[in-house]
């Protein structure tokens, strides 16, 4: 069982590494790399670092190579977008053939989302965790794609509601979903 699963995953990783068309995962900062790298095992990585200069942040690559590759930038939040746009521009300048971003929370202060529609990105994926922005970006269309969190959250809420009812009936239990979330939180945040 477990060995077969590990062998299948090893084969999948080897195929991905051997495929010159597979995407490279880019982390715009060391912090993002530490936070998310473990979720992207088997992918080549690019890790960037930022230097604050008088004219704004300057982006450098610490590890990895974008030349001739499709690159997906992964981060947790966009506020103004200055950093992630700088990363995309640097990746393009270094030869990336396709640049996309996946960011969980698209806040986009002061309508900064408009700068993302100016050609630096082939695709920008966000979740609907900020519903007003998500609606605006869905209406705008390309390069934005909004991913719904509802299919991930609904089963947990349903299970918790059932368990709350059970507790009201005198039963005391913690859902498996809650235990999984607690374990994930402990793994991610120590």
Tab-separated table of C-alpha atoms in Angstrom:
chain	number	residue	atom	x	y	z
A	1	UNK	CA	0.000	0.000	0.000
A	2	UNK	CA	2.348	2.732	1.257
A	3	UNK	CA	5.350	1.620	-0.809
A	4	UNK	CA	3.234	1.493	-3.968
A	5	UNK	CA	1.971	5.021	-3.283
A	6	UNK	CA	5.521	6.289	-2.706
A	7	UNK	CA	6.731	4.624	-5.917
A	8	UNK	CA	3.874	6.194	-7.915
A	9	UNK	CA	4.687	9.637	-6.477
A	10	UNK	CA	8.412	9.166	-7.232
A	11	UNK	CA	7.540	8.268	-10.833
A	12	UNK	CA	5.269	11.333	-11.139
A	13	UNK	CA	8.064	13.577	-9.795
A	14	UNK	CA	10.626	12.045	-12.170
A	15	UNK	CA	8.322	12.578	-15.168
A	16	UNK	CA	7.680	16.182	-14.142
A	17	UNK	CA	11.405	16.870	-13.733
A	18	UNK	CA	12.142	15.303	-17.137
A	19	UNK	CA	9.444	17.330	-18.916
A	20	UNK	CA	10.963	20.567	-20.258
A	21	UNK	CA	7.437	22.004	-20.513
A	22	UNK	CA	6.579	21.524	-16.851
A	23	UNK	CA	6.088	24.671	-14.835
A	24	UNK	CA	8.619	26.083	-12.418
A	25	UNK	CA	7.256	27.326	-9.090
A	26	UNK	CA	8.544	30.762	-8.117
A	27	UNK	CA	8.477	32.156	-4.615
A	28	UNK	CA	8.770	35.961	-4.566
A	29	UNK	CA	10.591	35.918	-1.222
A	30	UNK	CA	12.406	33.614	1.148
A	31	UNK	CA	9.406	33.866	3.480
A	32	UNK	CA	7.067	32.559	0.766
A	33	UNK	CA	9.531	29.759	0.007
A	34	UNK	CA	9.656	28.648	3.635
A	35	UNK	CA	5.892	28.769	3.888
A	36	UNK	CA	4.878	26.999	0.653
A	37	UNK	CA	7.817	25.006	-0.766
A	38	UNK	CA	6.799	21.742	0.897
A	39	UNK	CA	3.532	21.778	-1.080
A	40	UNK	CA	5.411	21.779	-4.389
A	41	UNK	CA	7.770	18.842	-4.057
A	42	UNK	CA	8.807	17.488	-7.432
A	43	UNK	CA	8.740	20.881	-9.137
A	44	UNK	CA	11.770	22.968	-9.977
A	45	UNK	CA	11.821	26.125	-7.865
A	46	UNK	CA	12.885	29.721	-8.231
A	47	UNK	CA	13.421	31.658	-5.017
A	48	UNK	CA	13.658	35.442	-5.198
A	49	UNK	CA	14.826	38.044	-2.771
A	50	UNK	CA	14.005	41.728	-2.641
A	51	UNK	CA	16.331	44.644	-2.058
A	52	UNK	CA	14.744	47.957	-1.167
A	53	UNK	CA	16.141	50.692	-3.401
A	54	UNK	CA	15.214	54.361	-3.714
A	55	UNK	CA	13.114	53.683	-6.835
A	56	UNK	CA	11.286	50.717	-5.285
A	57	UNK	CA	12.110	47.085	-4.608
A	58	UNK	CA	14.710	45.375	-6.783
A	59	UNK	CA	14.166	41.652	-7.359
A	60	UNK	CA	16.997	39.112	-7.593
A	61	UNK	CA	16.980	35.350	-8.052
A	62	UNK	CA	18.652	33.437	-5.240
A	63	UNK	CA	17.977	29.994	-6.707
A	64	UNK	CA	16.600	28.588	-9.968
A	65	UNK	CA	16.427	29.571	-13.629
A	66	UNK	CA	13.394	30.899	-15.556
A	67	UNK	CA	14.921	30.946	-19.062
A	68	UNK	CA	12.698	29.102	-21.517
A	69	UNK	CA	10.298	27.977	-18.779
A	70	UNK	CA	6.682	28.469	-17.764
A	71	UNK	CA	6.668	30.015	-14.292
A	72	UNK	CA	3.942	30.100	-11.626
A	73	UNK	CA	4.525	32.654	-8.858
A	74	UNK	CA	3.007	31.476	-5.559
A	75	UNK	CA	2.267	33.750	-2.609
A	76	UNK	CA	-0.391	34.261	0.034
A	77	UNK	CA	-1.545	37.851	-0.489
A	78	UNK	CA	-1.410	40.771	-2.913
A	79	UNK	CA	-1.874	44.262	-1.501
A	80	UNK	CA	-0.573	46.801	-4.020
A	81	UNK	CA	1.090	44.190	-6.221
A	82	UNK	CA	4.347	46.111	-6.542
A	83	UNK	CA	6.463	43.139	-5.448
A	84	UNK	CA	4.802	40.428	-7.518
A	85	UNK	CA	4.730	42.654	-10.619
A	86	UNK	CA	8.457	43.283	-10.126
A	87	UNK	CA	9.010	39.527	-9.905
A	88	UNK	CA	7.009	38.933	-13.113
A	89	UNK	CA	8.949	41.622	-14.988
A	90	UNK	CA	12.267	40.192	-13.823
A	91	UNK	CA	11.194	36.653	-14.862
A	92	UNK	CA	10.232	37.917	-18.329
A	93	UNK	CA	13.551	39.785	-18.629
A	94	UNK	CA	15.369	36.563	-17.680
A	95	UNK	CA	13.608	34.583	-20.426
A	96	UNK	CA	10.465	33.051	-18.886
A	97	UNK	CA	8.090	32.092	-21.718
A	98	UNK	CA	4.880	32.246	-19.653
A	99	UNK	CA	4.241	33.878	-16.271
A	100	UNK	CA	1.272	33.246	-14.039
A	101	UNK	CA	0.547	33.928	-10.387
A	102	UNK	CA	-1.465	32.066	-7.785
A	103	UNK	CA	-2.281	34.159	-4.733
A	104	UNK	CA	-4.828	33.153	-2.109
A	105	UNK	CA	-5.939	36.636	-1.045
A	106	UNK	CA	-6.228	39.321	-3.722
A	107	UNK	CA	-6.752	42.545	-1.779
A	108	UNK	CA	-5.524	44.916	-4.534
A	109	UNK	CA	-5.495	48.253	-2.698
A	110	UNK	CA	-6.389	51.408	-4.651
A	111	UNK	CA	-7.532	49.427	-7.713
A	112	UNK	CA	-3.985	48.120	-8.178
A	113	UNK	CA	-5.484	45.092	-9.974
A	114	UNK	CA	-5.532	47.225	-13.125
A	115	UNK	CA	-1.724	47.047	-13.292
A	116	UNK	CA	-1.976	43.249	-13.545
A	117	UNK	CA	-3.895	43.525	-16.821
A	118	UNK	CA	-1.037	45.322	-18.601
A	119	UNK	CA	0.735	42.277	-20.045
A	120	UNK	CA	3.206	41.106	-17.404
A	121	UNK	CA	1.023	38.091	-16.572
A	122	UNK	CA	-0.510	35.415	-18.766
A	123	UNK	CA	-2.769	34.409	-15.885
A	124	UNK	CA	-3.487	35.621	-12.340
A	125	UNK	CA	-5.378	33.154	-10.133
A	126	UNK	CA	-6.871	34.276	-6.842
A	127	UNK	CA	-9.495	32.815	-4.546
A	128	UNK	CA	-12.768	34.470	-3.653
A	129	UNK	CA	-11.593	35.119	-0.071
A	130	UNK	CA	-12.030	38.863	-0.772
A	131	UNK	CA	-15.475	38.667	-2.392
A	132	UNK	CA	-15.819	42.236	-3.687
A	133	UNK	CA	-12.463	42.092	-5.473
A	134	UNK	CA	-13.173	38.567	-6.714
A	135	UNK	CA	-16.422	39.715	-8.311
A	136	UNK	CA	-14.715	42.705	-9.938
A	137	UNK	CA	-11.955	40.483	-11.353
A	138	UNK	CA	-14.391	37.838	-12.597
A	139	UNK	CA	-16.237	40.581	-14.462
A	140	UNK	CA	-12.978	41.925	-15.901
A	141	UNK	CA	-11.856	38.536	-17.215
A	142	UNK	CA	-8.355	37.784	-18.517
A	143	UNK	CA	-5.781	37.533	-17.135
A	144	UNK	CA	-7.753	36.946	-13.930
A	145	UNK	CA	-9.238	33.652	-12.842
A	146	UNK	CA	-11.139	33.400	-9.559
A	147	UNK	CA	-11.161	30.076	-7.728
A	148	UNK	CA	-13.940	29.415	-5.232
A	149	UNK	CA	-13.086	28.359	-1.688
A	150	UNK	CA	-16.640	27.070	-1.114
A	151	UNK	CA	-15.987	23.470	-2.276
A	152	UNK	CA	-13.107	23.246	0.218
A	153	UNK	CA	-14.867	24.883	3.139
A	154	UNK	CA	-18.467	23.632	2.784
A	155	UNK	CA	-17.808	20.022	3.884
A	156	UNK	CA	-16.008	21.238	7.005
A	157	UNK	CA	-18.826	23.653	7.899
A	158	UNK	CA	-21.426	20.934	7.307
A	159	UNK	CA	-19.530	18.502	9.522
A	160	UNK	CA	-19.105	21.111	12.261
A	161	UNK	CA	-22.814	21.969	12.119
A	162	UNK	CA	-23.696	18.283	12.495
A	163	UNK	CA	-21.296	17.917	15.414
A	164	UNK	CA	-22.648	21.057	17.075
A	165	UNK	CA	-26.098	19.493	16.863
A	166	UNK	CA	-24.687	16.251	18.303
A	167	UNK	CA	-23.093	18.161	21.184
A	168	UNK	CA	-26.455	19.791	21.880
A	169	UNK	CA	-27.814	16.261	22.116
A	170	UNK	CA	-25.219	15.426	24.782
A	171	UNK	CA	-22.519	13.862	22.607
A	172	UNK	CA	-18.992	15.305	22.818
A	173	UNK	CA	-16.801	14.811	19.793
A	174	UNK	CA	-14.334	16.679	17.578
A	175	UNK	CA	-14.665	16.257	13.830
A	176	UNK	CA	-11.967	14.622	11.760
A	177	UNK	CA	-11.958	17.765	9.600
A	178	UNK	CA	-11.198	19.896	12.661
A	179	UNK	CA	-8.412	17.519	13.679
A	180	UNK	CA	-6.940	17.762	10.133
A	181	UNK	CA	-7.127	21.553	10.197
A	182	UNK	CA	-5.464	21.652	13.610
A	183	UNK	CA	-2.674	19.351	12.369
A	184	UNK	CA	-2.181	21.500	9.249
A	185	UNK	CA	-2.040	24.638	11.392
A	186	UNK	CA	0.521	23.053	13.690
A	187	UNK	CA	2.634	21.939	10.718
A	188	UNK	CA	2.455	25.323	9.026
A	189	UNK	CA	2.826	27.603	12.023
A	190	UNK	CA	4.697	25.394	14.440
